[in-house]
Backbone as a chain_set.jsonl record, in Angstrom:
{"seq": "MSERDTPADFWEPVDRLYAWLEANRTHDGADGLLLRVLKLSEEVGEVAQAVIGATGQNPRKGTTHSWDDVQAELCDVVITALVALRTLTPDARGVLTAHLERVARRSLGSGTS", "coords": {"N": [[0.768, -0.469, 0.168], [0.458, 2.351, -0.914], [1.342, 5.297, 0.229], [-0.706, 6.928, -1.891], [-2.421, 5.808, -2.301], [-3.959, 5.743, -0.053], [-7.172, 7.207, 0.522], [-7.283, 10.865, 0.302], [-9.582, 12.232, 1.434], [-9.395, 10.083, 3.71], [-8.134, 10.778, 6.304], [-8.591, 13.476, 6.609], [-11.216, 13.852, 8.404], [-9.048, 13.101, 10.583], [-7.86, 15.065, 11.348], [-9.258, 17.223, 11.539], [-9.905, 16.074, 14.266], [-8.28, 15.813, 15.662], [-6.963, 19.254, 15.272], [-9.595, 19.682, 16.298], [-9.05, 18.763, 19.333], [-7.307, 19.903, 20.387], [-7.844, 22.828, 19.978], [-9.59, 22.147, 22.648], [-7.658, 21.677, 24.727], [-7.53, 20.121, 28.224], [-4.473, 19.653, 29.167], [-1.585, 20.733, 28.755], [1.528, 20.291, 26.996], [3.46, 17.725, 28.089], [2.429, 16.381, 29.554], [-0.356, 16.088, 28.549], [-0.011, 15.309, 25.983], [0.573, 12.155, 27.42], [-1.779, 12.517, 27.95], [-3.337, 11.373, 25.763], [-2.447, 9.729, 24.508], [-2.624, 7.916, 26.557], [-5.665, 7.664, 26.224], [-6.161, 5.794, 24.237], [-6.052, 3.411, 25.594], [-8.244, 3.374, 27.762], [-10.331, 2.872, 25.264], [-9.528, 0.146, 23.822], [-10.555, -0.775, 26.678], [-13.087, -0.421, 26.524], [-13.386, -2.034, 23.834], [-13.206, -4.763, 24.953], [-15.144, -4.341, 26.996], [-17.162, -4.786, 25.223], [-16.738, -7.334, 23.268], [-16.399, -9.236, 25.498], [-20.17, -8.585, 26.383], [-20.925, -8.891, 24.019], [-20.505, -12.061, 23.614], [-21.959, -12.823, 25.776], [-20.414, -13.755, 27.999], [-20.371, -12.547, 31.123], [-22.188, -14.135, 33.944], [-24.311, -12.657, 35.41], [-25.039, -10.566, 33.886], [-25.168, -11.226, 31.397], [-26.651, -11.515, 27.999], [-25.204, -8.553, 26.354], [-24.232, -6.692, 24.29], [-23.345, -6.534, 20.646], [-21.96, -7.956, 17.846], [-21.349, -6.066, 15.917], [-21.53, -3.751, 17.724], [-18.521, -3.898, 18.835], [-17.745, -3.999, 16.612], [-17.683, -1.439, 16.231], [-16.327, -0.215, 18.75], [-13.748, -0.825, 18.185], [-13.251, 0.389, 15.636], [-13.628, 2.577, 17.024], [-10.485, 2.777, 18.288], [-9.246, 2.448, 17.009], [-9.186, 5.194, 15.052], [-8.008, 7.334, 17.621], [-6.247, 5.731, 17.866], [-5.133, 6.914, 15.887], [-4.999, 9.515, 15.6], [-3.678, 10.414, 17.877], [-1.268, 9.355, 16.867], [-0.846, 11.667, 14.522], [-1.135, 13.692, 17.051], [1.485, 13.28, 17.33], [3.003, 13.553, 15.873], [2.762, 15.814, 12.758], [3.296, 14.374, 9.777], [1.357, 12.308, 10.064], [0.416, 10.221, 8.077], [2.037, 9.477, 6.237], [4.303, 8.73, 8.658], [2.649, 6.239, 9.184], [1.927, 5.024, 6.731], [5.201, 3.943, 5.697], [5.164, 2.593, 8.054], [3.858, 0.033, 7.939], [3.829, -0.86, 5.55], [6.524, -2.002, 6.164], [5.757, -3.44, 8.13], [4.643, -4.803, 6.784], [6.137, -6.061, 4.326], [7.749, -7.948, 6.12], [6.283, -9.235, 7.733], [5.127, -10.595, 5.699], [6.468, -11.076, 3.177], [8.661, -13.007, 3.271], [7.672, -15.169, 4.534], [8.268, -16.126, 7.498], [8.824, -14.883, 10.29]], "CA": [[0.057, 0.123, 0.22], [1.338, 3.061, -0.491], [0.485, 6.506, 0.235], [-1.575, 7.446, -2.635], [-3.526, 4.738, -2.024], [-5.584, 6.062, 0.681], [-8.03, 8.814, -0.147], [-7.117, 12.072, 1.434], [-10.255, 12.453, 2.608], [-9.408, 9.545, 4.312], [-7.417, 11.915, 6.518], [-9.392, 14.95, 6.964], [-11.451, 13.567, 9.593], [-8.141, 12.891, 11.542], [-7.141, 16.147, 11.316], [-10.506, 18.111, 12.661], [-10.06, 15.557, 15.483], [-6.659, 16.466, 16.139], [-7.743, 20.421, 15.815], [-10.835, 20.398, 18.116], [-9.215, 18.452, 20.639], [-6.265, 20.447, 20.871], [-8.187, 24.016, 21.299], [-10.156, 22.575, 23.643], [-7.506, 20.32, 26.373], [-6.827, 21.061, 29.345], [-3.737, 19.761, 29.549], [-0.917, 20.924, 28.003], [3.506, 19.292, 26.714], [3.886, 16.28, 28.025], [0.561, 15.547, 29.965], [-1.475, 15.937, 27.994], [0.131, 13.689, 25.243], [0.839, 11.277, 27.929], [-3.249, 11.378, 27.938], [-4.117, 11.367, 24.434], [-2.053, 8.372, 23.973], [-3.26, 6.253, 27.419], [-6.542, 7.216, 25.792], [-5.857, 4.24, 23.738], [-6.062, 2.22, 26.993], [-9.307, 3.444, 27.39], [-11.039, 2.378, 23.654], [-9.467, -0.791, 24.125], [-11.287, -1.94, 27.205], [-14.547, 0.052, 26.013], [-13.247, -3.167, 22.984], [-13.149, -5.686, 25.515], [-16.256, -5.587, 27.259], [-18.412, -5.002, 24.511], [-16.792, -8.216, 23.781], [-17.604, -9.824, 27.164], [-21.222, -8.272, 26.178], [-21.467, -9.775, 23.14], [-20.749, -13.674, 24.222], [-22.708, -12.96, 26.989], [-19.144, -14.174, 29.223], [-20.753, -12.512, 32.518], [-23.267, -14.254, 33.611], [-25.002, -11.509, 35.669], [-25.204, -9.162, 32.458], [-25.285, -12.334, 29.995], [-25.451, -10.727, 26.437], [-24.967, -7.115, 26.41], [-23.568, -6.103, 23.017], [-23.857, -6.888, 19.481], [-21.125, -7.273, 17.487], [-22.03, -4.406, 15.495], [-20.768, -2.943, 18.819], [-17.363, -4.917, 18.881], [-16.758, -3.407, 15.261], [-17.683, 0.356, 16.602], [-15.29, -0.169, 19.111], [-12.527, -1.085, 17.524], [-12.569, 1.989, 15.224], [-13.247, 3.923, 18.054], [-9.674, 2.359, 18.989], [-8.377, 3.192, 15.324], [-9.326, 6.418, 15.12], [-7.504, 7.351, 18.172], [-4.885, 5.422, 18.179], [-4.817, 7.997, 14.139], [-5.616, 10.964, 15.777], [-2.577, 10.254, 18.848], [-0.124, 9.452, 15.986], [-1.518, 12.961, 14.347], [-0.024, 14.999, 17.985], [3.302, 12.994, 17.497], [3.355, 14.895, 14.31], [2.326, 16.298, 11.37], [3.069, 13.427, 9.156], [0.648, 10.897, 10.454], [0.449, 9.713, 6.874], [3.858, 8.963, 6.288], [4.797, 7.559, 9.023], [1.922, 5.152, 8.971], [1.695, 4.88, 5.206], [5.805, 3.874, 5.093], [5.516, 1.171, 9.041], [2.576, -0.494, 7.572], [5.125, -1.103, 4.57], [7.934, -2.469, 6.866], [5.29, -4.692, 8.472], [4.33, -6.239, 5.727], [7.43, -6.531, 3.847], [8.763, -8.18, 7.24], [5.257, -9.826, 7.896], [4.743, -11.656, 4.193], [7.588, -10.945, 2.037], [9.886, -13.502, 4.177], [6.594, -15.976, 5.356], [8.334, -15.787, 8.482], [8.278, -13.998, 11.427]], "C": [[0.523, 0.918, -0.079], [0.222, 4.27, -0.479], [-0.949, 7.365, -0.946], [-2.47, 6.65, -2.766], [-4.032, 5.201, -0.999], [-6.134, 7.404, 0.766], [-7.518, 9.474, 0.754], [-8.351, 12.333, 2.119], [-10.458, 11.49, 4.015], [-8.588, 10.305, 6.416], [-7.492, 13.139, 7.283], [-9.811, 14.609, 7.985], [-10.444, 13.527, 10.781], [-7.717, 14.117, 11.526], [-7.753, 17.216, 11.538], [-10.29, 17.029, 13.853], [-9.229, 15.704, 15.373], [-6.891, 17.817, 16.953], [-8.688, 20.512, 17.067], [-9.67, 20.176, 19.28], [-8.18, 19.366, 20.807], [-6.587, 22.094, 21.164], [-9.136, 23.661, 22.101], [-9.563, 21.042, 25.022], [-6.563, 21.519, 26.65], [-5.799, 20.672, 29.962], [-2.786, 20.344, 29.083], [0.468, 19.725, 28.08], [2.62, 18.129, 27.146], [2.77, 15.573, 28.671], [-0.423, 15.439, 29.394], [-1.243, 15.381, 26.523], [-0.455, 12.709, 25.716], [-0.968, 11.203, 28.03], [-3.773, 11.249, 27.046], [-3.933, 9.767, 24.187], [-3.017, 7.321, 24.999], [-4.953, 6.962, 27.022], [-6.587, 5.622, 24.859], [-6.232, 3.55, 24.923], [-7.482, 2.035, 27.077], [-10.24, 2.74, 26.872], [-10.743, 0.419, 24.269], [-9.919, -1.546, 25.211], [-12.447, -1.766, 26.296], [-14.049, -1.534, 24.867], [-13.785, -4.498, 23.595], [-15.154, -6.135, 26.18], [-16.887, -5.385, 26.511], [-17.838, -6.998, 23.948], [-17.477, -9.957, 24.5], [-19.018, -9.464, 26.691], [-21.061, -9.034, 24.846], [-20.974, -11.849, 22.583], [-21.694, -13.883, 25.095], [-21.275, -13.508, 28.442], [-19.905, -13.436, 30.392], [-22.007, -12.649, 32.74], [-24.447, -13.583, 34.472], [-25.488, -10.643, 34.894], [-25.767, -10.114, 31.887], [-25.158, -11.366, 29.123], [-25.855, -9.136, 26.553], [-24.704, -6.058, 25.141], [-23.531, -7.062, 22.178], [-22.678, -6.988, 18.53], [-20.633, -7.052, 16.545], [-21.144, -3.716, 16.544], [-18.862, -2.578, 18.992], [-16.642, -3.949, 17.731], [-16.719, -1.708, 15.889], [-16.847, 0.514, 17.404], [-14.141, -0.671, 19.206], [-12.209, -0.532, 15.957], [-12.619, 3.049, 15.909], [-11.571, 3.861, 18.076], [-8.134, 2.903, 17.808], [-8.014, 4.101, 14.742], [-8.882, 7.206, 16.632], [-5.863, 7.521, 18.631], [-4.094, 7.205, 16.274], [-4.502, 9.23, 14.791], [-3.915, 11.379, 17.214], [-1.1, 10.5, 17.824], [-0.854, 10.849, 15.387], [-0.752, 14.265, 15.135], [1.505, 14.494, 18.263], [3.413, 14.059, 16.858], [2.997, 14.401, 13.187], [2.437, 15.0, 9.985], [2.442, 11.979, 9.441], [0.361, 10.442, 9.729], [1.379, 8.951, 6.032], [3.527, 8.371, 7.22], [4.076, 6.54, 9.186], [2.212, 4.624, 7.979], [3.358, 3.496, 4.943], [6.14, 2.75, 6.887], [4.987, 0.176, 8.521], [3.622, -1.552, 5.814], [5.86, -1.777, 5.508], [7.364, -3.564, 7.315], [5.055, -5.714, 7.738], [5.427, -7.104, 4.787], [8.304, -7.542, 4.794], [8.013, -9.75, 7.594], [4.695, -11.42, 6.625], [5.428, -12.048, 3.175], [7.946, -12.342, 2.414], [9.081, -14.461, 4.127], [7.498, -16.193, 6.561], [8.704, -15.367, 9.443], [9.912, -13.413, 12.002]], "O": [[1.659, 0.775, 0.372], [-0.95, 4.361, -0.844], [-1.835, 8.16, -0.634], [-3.424, 6.934, -3.49], [-5.21, 4.874, -1.139], [-5.562, 8.459, 1.041], [-7.25, 9.021, 1.867], [-8.308, 12.646, 3.309], [-11.17, 11.731, 4.989], [-8.955, 9.878, 7.511], [-6.813, 13.64, 8.179], [-9.048, 14.869, 8.916], [-10.847, 13.862, 11.895], [-6.568, 13.991, 11.948], [-7.105, 18.241, 11.752], [-10.872, 17.598, 14.777], [-9.227, 15.879, 14.155], [-6.997, 17.988, 18.167], [-8.654, 21.045, 18.176], [-9.342, 21.091, 20.036], [-8.328, 19.733, 21.973], [-6.036, 22.72, 22.07], [-9.8, 24.612, 22.516], [-10.137, 20.176, 25.683], [-5.859, 22.466, 26.298], [-5.697, 20.997, 31.145], [-3.508, 21.15, 28.496], [0.551, 18.727, 28.797], [1.526, 17.729, 26.75], [2.309, 14.466, 28.392], [-1.363, 14.71, 29.711], [-2.229, 15.014, 25.884], [-1.46, 12.181, 25.243], [-1.518, 10.11, 28.161], [-4.955, 10.943, 27.205], [-4.74, 8.899, 23.854], [-3.769, 6.406, 24.665], [-5.665, 6.563, 27.943], [-7.154, 4.574, 25.167], [-7.286, 2.977, 24.646], [-8.051, 1.014, 26.691], [-10.985, 2.036, 27.554], [-11.524, -0.297, 24.897], [-9.864, -2.772, 25.122], [-12.814, -2.613, 25.482], [-14.665, -2.455, 25.402], [-14.588, -5.227, 23.013], [-15.932, -7.084, 26.082], [-17.926, -5.916, 26.902], [-18.608, -7.893, 24.297], [-18.22, -10.92, 24.306], [-19.397, -10.6, 26.404], [-21.168, -10.236, 25.089], [-21.145, -12.509, 21.557], [-22.251, -14.972, 25.233], [-21.494, -13.514, 29.653], [-20.284, -14.477, 30.928], [-22.903, -11.953, 32.262], [-25.581, -13.987, 34.214], [-26.419, -9.928, 35.265], [-26.988, -10.01, 31.769], [-24.243, -10.543, 29.072], [-26.988, -8.793, 26.894], [-24.966, -4.855, 25.134], [-23.626, -8.244, 22.511], [-22.251, -5.853, 18.32], [-19.612, -7.603, 16.133], [-20.1, -3.158, 16.204], [-18.224, -1.541, 19.175], [-15.556, -3.371, 17.769], [-15.715, -0.997, 15.906], [-16.2, 1.522, 17.122], [-13.572, -0.935, 20.265], [-11.259, -0.872, 15.251], [-12.042, 4.123, 15.738], [-11.109, 4.982, 17.865], [-6.984, 3.342, 17.794], [-6.994, 4.209, 14.061], [-9.82, 7.976, 16.839], [-5.016, 8.271, 19.117], [-3.134, 7.924, 15.997], [-3.6, 9.926, 14.323], [-3.331, 12.46, 17.284], [-0.226, 11.362, 17.908], [-1.756, 11.103, 16.185], [-0.158, 15.238, 14.67], [2.379, 14.959, 18.994], [3.801, 15.188, 17.157], [2.897, 13.275, 12.701], [1.435, 14.881, 9.28], [2.888, 10.872, 9.14], [-0.421, 9.619, 10.205], [1.252, 7.954, 5.321], [2.643, 7.519, 7.136], [4.784, 5.556, 9.402], [2.851, 3.581, 8.115], [3.159, 2.446, 4.333], [7.232, 2.187, 6.961], [5.69, -0.832, 8.593], [3.772, -2.723, 5.465], [5.169, -2.793, 5.442], [7.936, -4.644, 7.17], [5.157, -6.936, 7.85], [5.528, -8.316, 4.595], [9.397, -7.946, 4.398], [8.538, -10.857, 7.707], [4.208, -12.546, 6.723], [5.221, -13.001, 2.423], [7.355, -13.094, 1.64], [9.686, -15.249, 3.4], [7.166, -17.378, 6.563], [9.748, -16.011, 9.345], [9.989, -12.635, 12.953]]}, "num_chains": 1, "name": "protein.A"}
């Protein structure tokens, strides 16, 4: 996948969310950055909660979520990660594209890990 394979409109909402969060942040500097990255843990926890709810693994609660809920929570993880990456670098698109290509080459190119 190259940078040109990702539509520009994919990154436009990421930039808008980043700008909105920057305009409304309550913590600056390193604290703000750490909190933005820690938001990922919260979102991953919501994925786990949705999976537990979709499989009915909590006998007290039963089935509380659907697999559509799991999909939505996974999307929230991706969005949160992209905004955190954008916080670290204005070239989030380039950084992600280069990293994805390295992972694909490493994972698919040689047939071994």
